[in-house]
Structure formats: C-alpha cells, structure tokens
Coordinates of N, CA and C in Angstrom, one line a residue:
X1 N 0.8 -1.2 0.0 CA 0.0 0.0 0.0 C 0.9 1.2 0.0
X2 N 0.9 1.9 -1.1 CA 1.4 3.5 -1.5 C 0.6 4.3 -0.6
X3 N 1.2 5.0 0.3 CA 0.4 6.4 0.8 C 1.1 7.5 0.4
X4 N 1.6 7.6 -0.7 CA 2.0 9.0 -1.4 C 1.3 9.4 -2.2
X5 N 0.9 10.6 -2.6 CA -0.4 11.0 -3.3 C 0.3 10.9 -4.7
X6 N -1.0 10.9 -5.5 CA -0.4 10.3 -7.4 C 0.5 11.2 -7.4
X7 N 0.5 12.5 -7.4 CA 1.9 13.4 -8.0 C 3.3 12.8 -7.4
X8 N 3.3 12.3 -6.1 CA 4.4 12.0 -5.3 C 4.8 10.5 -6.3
X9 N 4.0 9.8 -6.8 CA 4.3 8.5 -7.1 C 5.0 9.0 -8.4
X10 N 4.5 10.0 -9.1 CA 4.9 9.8 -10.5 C 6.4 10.5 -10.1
X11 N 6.6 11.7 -9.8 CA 7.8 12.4 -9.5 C 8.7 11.5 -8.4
X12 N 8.2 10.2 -7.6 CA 9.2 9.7 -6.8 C 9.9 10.1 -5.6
X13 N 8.5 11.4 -5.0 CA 9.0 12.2 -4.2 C 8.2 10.9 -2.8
X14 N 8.8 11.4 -1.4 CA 7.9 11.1 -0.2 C 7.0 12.5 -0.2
X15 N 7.0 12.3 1.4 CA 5.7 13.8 1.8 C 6.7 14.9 1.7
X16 N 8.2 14.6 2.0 CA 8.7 15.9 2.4 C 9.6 16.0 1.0
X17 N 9.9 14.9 0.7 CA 10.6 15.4 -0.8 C 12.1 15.2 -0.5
X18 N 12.3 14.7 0.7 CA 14.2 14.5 0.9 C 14.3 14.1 1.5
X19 N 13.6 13.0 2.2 CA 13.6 11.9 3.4 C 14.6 10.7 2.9
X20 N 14.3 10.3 1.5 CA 15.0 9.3 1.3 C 16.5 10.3 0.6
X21 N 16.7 11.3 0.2 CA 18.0 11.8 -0.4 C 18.5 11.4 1.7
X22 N 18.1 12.4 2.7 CA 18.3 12.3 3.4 C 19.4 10.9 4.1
X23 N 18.5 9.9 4.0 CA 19.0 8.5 4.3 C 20.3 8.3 3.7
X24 N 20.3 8.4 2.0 CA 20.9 7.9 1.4 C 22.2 8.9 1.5
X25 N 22.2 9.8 1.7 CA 23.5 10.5 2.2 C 24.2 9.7 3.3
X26 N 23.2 9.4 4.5 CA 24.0 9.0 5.6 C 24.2 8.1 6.0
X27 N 23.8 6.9 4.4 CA 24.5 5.8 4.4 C 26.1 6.0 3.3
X28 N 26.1 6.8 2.8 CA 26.8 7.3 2.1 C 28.4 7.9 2.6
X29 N 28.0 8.4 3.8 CA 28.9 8.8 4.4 C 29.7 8.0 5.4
X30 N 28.6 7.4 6.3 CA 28.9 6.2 6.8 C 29.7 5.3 6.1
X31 N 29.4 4.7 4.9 CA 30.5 3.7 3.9 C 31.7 4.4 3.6
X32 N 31.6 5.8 3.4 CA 32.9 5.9 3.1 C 33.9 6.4 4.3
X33 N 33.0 6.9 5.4 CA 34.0 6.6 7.2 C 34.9 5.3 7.4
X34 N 34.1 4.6 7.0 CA 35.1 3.0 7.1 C 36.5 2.9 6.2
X35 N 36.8 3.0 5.0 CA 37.9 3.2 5.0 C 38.4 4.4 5.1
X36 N 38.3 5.9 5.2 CA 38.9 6.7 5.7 C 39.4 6.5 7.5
X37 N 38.2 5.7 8.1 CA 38.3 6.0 9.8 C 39.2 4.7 9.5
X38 N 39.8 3.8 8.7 CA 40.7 2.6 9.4 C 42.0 3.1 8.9
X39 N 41.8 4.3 7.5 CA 42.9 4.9 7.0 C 43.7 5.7 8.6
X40 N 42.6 7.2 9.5 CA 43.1 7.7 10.4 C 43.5 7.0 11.1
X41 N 42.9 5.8 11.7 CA 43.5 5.1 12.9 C 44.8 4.6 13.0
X42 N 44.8 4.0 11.3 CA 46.0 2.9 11.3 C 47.1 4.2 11.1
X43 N 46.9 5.7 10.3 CA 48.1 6.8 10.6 C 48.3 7.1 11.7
X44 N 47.4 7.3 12.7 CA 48.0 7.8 14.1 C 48.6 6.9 14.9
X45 N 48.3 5.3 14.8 CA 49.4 4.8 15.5 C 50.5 4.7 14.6
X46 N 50.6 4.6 13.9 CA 51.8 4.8 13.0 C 53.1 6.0 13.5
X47 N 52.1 7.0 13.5 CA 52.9 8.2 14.2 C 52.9 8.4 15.9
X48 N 52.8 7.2 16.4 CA 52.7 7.2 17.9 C 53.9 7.2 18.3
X49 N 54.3 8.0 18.9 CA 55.9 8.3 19.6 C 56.6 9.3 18.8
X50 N 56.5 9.4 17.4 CA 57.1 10.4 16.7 C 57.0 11.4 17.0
X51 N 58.1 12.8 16.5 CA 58.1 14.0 17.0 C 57.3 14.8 16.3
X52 N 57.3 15.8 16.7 CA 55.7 16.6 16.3 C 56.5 17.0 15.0
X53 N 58.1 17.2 14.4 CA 58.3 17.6 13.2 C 58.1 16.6 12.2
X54 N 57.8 15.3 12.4 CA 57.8 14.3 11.5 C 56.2 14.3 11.4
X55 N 55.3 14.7 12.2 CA 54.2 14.4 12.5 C 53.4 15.8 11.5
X56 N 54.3 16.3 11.9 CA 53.3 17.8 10.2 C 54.4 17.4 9.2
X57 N 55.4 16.9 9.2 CA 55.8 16.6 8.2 C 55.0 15.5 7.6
X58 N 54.6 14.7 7.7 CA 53.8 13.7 7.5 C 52.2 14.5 6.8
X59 N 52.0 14.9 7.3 CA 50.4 16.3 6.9 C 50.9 16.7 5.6
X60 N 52.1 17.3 6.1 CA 52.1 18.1 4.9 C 52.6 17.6 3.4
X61 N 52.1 16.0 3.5 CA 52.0 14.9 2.0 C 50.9 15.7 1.4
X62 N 50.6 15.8 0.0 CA 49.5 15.9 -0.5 C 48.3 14.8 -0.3
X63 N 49.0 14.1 -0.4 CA 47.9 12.5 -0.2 C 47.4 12.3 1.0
X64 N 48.2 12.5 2.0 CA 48.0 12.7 3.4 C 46.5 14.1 4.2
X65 N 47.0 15.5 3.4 CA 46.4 16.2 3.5 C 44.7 16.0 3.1
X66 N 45.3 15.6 1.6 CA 43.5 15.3 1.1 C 42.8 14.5 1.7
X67 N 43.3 13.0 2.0 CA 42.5 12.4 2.7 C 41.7 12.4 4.4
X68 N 43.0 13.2 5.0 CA 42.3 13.9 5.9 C 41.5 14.8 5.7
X69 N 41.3 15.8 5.1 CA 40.1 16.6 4.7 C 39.2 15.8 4.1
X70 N 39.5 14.8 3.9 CA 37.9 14.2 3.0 C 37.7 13.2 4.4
X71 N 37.9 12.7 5.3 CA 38.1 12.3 6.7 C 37.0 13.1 7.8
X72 N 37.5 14.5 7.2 CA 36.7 15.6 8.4 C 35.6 15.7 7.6
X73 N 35.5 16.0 6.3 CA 34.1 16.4 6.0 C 33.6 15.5 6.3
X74 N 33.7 14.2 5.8 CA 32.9 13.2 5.9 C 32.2 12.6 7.3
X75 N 33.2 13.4 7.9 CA 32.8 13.4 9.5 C 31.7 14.2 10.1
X76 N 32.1 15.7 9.9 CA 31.2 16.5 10.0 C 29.9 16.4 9.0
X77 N 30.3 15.9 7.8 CA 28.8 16.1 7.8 C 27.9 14.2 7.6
X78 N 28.6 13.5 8.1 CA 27.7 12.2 9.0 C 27.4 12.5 10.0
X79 N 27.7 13.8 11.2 CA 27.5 13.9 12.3 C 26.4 14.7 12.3
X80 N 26.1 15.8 11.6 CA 25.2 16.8 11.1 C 24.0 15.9 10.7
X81 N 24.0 15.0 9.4 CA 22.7 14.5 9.3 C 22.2 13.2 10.5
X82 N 23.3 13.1 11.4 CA 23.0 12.1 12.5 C 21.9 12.9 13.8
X83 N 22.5 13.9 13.9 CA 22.0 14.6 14.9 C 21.0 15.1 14.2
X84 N 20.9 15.6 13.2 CA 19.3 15.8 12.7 C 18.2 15.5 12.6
X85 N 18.5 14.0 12.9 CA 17.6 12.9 12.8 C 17.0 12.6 14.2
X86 N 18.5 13.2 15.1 CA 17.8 12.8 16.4 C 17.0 14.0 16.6
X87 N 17.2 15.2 16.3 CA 16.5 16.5 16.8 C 15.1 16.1 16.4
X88 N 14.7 16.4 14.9 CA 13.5 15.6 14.1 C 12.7 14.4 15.0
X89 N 13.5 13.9 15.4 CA 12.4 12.5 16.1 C 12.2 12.7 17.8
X90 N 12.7 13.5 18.4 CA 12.4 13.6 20.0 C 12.0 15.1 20.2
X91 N 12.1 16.0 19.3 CA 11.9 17.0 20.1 C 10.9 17.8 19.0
X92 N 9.4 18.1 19.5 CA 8.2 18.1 19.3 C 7.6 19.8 19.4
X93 N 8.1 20.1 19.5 CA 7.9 21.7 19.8 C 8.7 22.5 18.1
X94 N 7.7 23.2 17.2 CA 8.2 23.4 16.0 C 9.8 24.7 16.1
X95 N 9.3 25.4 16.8 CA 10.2 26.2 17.3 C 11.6 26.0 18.0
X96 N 11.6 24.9 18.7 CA 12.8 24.5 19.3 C 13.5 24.0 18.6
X97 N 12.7 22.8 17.7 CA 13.4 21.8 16.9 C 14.2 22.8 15.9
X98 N 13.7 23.9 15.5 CA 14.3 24.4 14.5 C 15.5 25.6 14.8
X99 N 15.1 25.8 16.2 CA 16.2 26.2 16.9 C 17.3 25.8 17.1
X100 N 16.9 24.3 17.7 CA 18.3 23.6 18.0 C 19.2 23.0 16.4
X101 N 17.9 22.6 15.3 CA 18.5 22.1 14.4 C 19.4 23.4 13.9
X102 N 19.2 25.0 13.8 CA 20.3 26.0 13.6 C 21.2 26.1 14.1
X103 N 21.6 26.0 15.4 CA 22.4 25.8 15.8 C 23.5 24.2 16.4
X104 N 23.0 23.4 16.3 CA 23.7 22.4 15.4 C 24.5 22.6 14.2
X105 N 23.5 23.1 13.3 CA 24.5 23.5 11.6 C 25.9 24.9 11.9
X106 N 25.1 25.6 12.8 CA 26.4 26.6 13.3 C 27.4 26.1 13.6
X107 N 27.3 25.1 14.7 CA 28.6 24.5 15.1 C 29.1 23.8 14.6
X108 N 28.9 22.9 13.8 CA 29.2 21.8 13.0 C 29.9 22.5 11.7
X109 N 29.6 23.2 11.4 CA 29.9 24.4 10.3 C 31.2 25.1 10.8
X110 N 30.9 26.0 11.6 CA 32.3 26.0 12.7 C 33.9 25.5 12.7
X111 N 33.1 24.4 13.4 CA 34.3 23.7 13.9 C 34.8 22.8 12.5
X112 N 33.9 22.4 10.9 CA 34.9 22.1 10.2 C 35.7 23.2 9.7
X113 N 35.3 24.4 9.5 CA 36.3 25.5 9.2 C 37.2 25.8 9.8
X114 N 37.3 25.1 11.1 CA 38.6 25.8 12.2 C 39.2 24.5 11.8
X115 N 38.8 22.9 11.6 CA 39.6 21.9 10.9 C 40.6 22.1 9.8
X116 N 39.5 23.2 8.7 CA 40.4 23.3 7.6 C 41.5 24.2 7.6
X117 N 41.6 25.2 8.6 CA 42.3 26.2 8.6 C 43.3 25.6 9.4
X118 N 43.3 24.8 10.3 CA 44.6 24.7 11.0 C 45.1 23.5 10.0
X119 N 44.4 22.9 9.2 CA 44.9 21.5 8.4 C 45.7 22.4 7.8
X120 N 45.4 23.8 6.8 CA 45.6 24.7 6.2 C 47.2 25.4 6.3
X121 N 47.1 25.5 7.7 CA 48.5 26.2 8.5 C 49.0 25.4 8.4
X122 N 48.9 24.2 8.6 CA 49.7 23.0 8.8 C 51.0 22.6 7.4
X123 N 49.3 22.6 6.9 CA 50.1 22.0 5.2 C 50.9 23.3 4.5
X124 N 50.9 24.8 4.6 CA 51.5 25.5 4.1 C 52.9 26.2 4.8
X125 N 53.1 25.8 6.2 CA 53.9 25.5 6.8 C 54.2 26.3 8.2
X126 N 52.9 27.2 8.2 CA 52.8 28.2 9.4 C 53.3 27.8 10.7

C-alpha cells in the first residue's frame, strides 16, 4: 500500500521530498568513514611516539592532506545529518526543533572550518 499521493508516485518524491536523499546521504557517508576511519587510525598509531616535526611533516604529504580533509568532511557532515535525525524525532515543539536544528549546523559548520584552517597552517607551513 502507497500512501504518497499520485503526484508523489509519479515524481518519486515522499511527503517531504528529501527523506530518502536524506537517508541515502547518511548511508553514504557512513561507507565511506570506514575506510577513511581505518585509513586515520591505522596513521596515528603509525605516528605514535614520533616527533611533532615528522608528525606535520607527515600532513604536509598531498595525499596525506587530502585524505584527511575528506576524513573531516565526511565526519562532519555524517554527524550533522545524525543529529538531525535525532532532533527531528524527540523533540516536538516546532520552534525549538528548529532552533536547535540551527544551531547544530552553526557549530558543526564552525568547527569544520577551524579543521580546515589549521589543516591549512599546517600544510602551508605556518
């Protein structure tokens, strides 16, 4: 049984129109955490004991750099549509949810730009 009205069925939309893009991002992101998060782990023990000049020397690889940046985004924004989900489903007041859901995206927003900027100093040699 379809409960999307005819226009929804033909265009393929749900009620809200991004419920399933929604999903499919944050399975999306999730699959690709896995090997990025086994890529960070298995680097930082790698560099466990080393000195902090080998340790931005090591950053400041191109290959190194990028994948950490694709690391953090991927981070930040699996974490953004995670928490969205939880805001959307527990908290019932149209006003708050949309409150809190703004400022969630402030911080999360935030704090990857302060990621990129110090990745940034890092890699250019500040």
């Amino acid at each position: 049984m379809d409960l999307r009205t005819p226009l929804g069925r033909v265009l393929g939309w749900g009620s809200a129109r991004h419920g399933s893009s929604h999903w499919w991002w944050q399975r999306m992101t999730a699959i690709s955490l896995v090997p990025l998060g086994g890529w960070f782990v298995i680097s930082v023990l790698m560099l466990f004991g080393s000195s902090h000049d080998s340790a931005t020397l090591w950053l400041r690889s191109p290959l190194q750099a990028a994948l950490f940046i694709l690391f953090m985004a991927m981070t930040f924004w699996h974490t953004s549509l995670g928490l969205q989900v939880i805001v959307e489903d527990y908290i019932h007041t149209e006003w708050l949810k949309l409150s809190v859901l703004i400022t969630i995206k402030m911080i999360i927003t935030l704090l990857a730009v302060i990621a990129a900027l110090l990745l940034l100093r890092i890699y250019l040699g500040g």
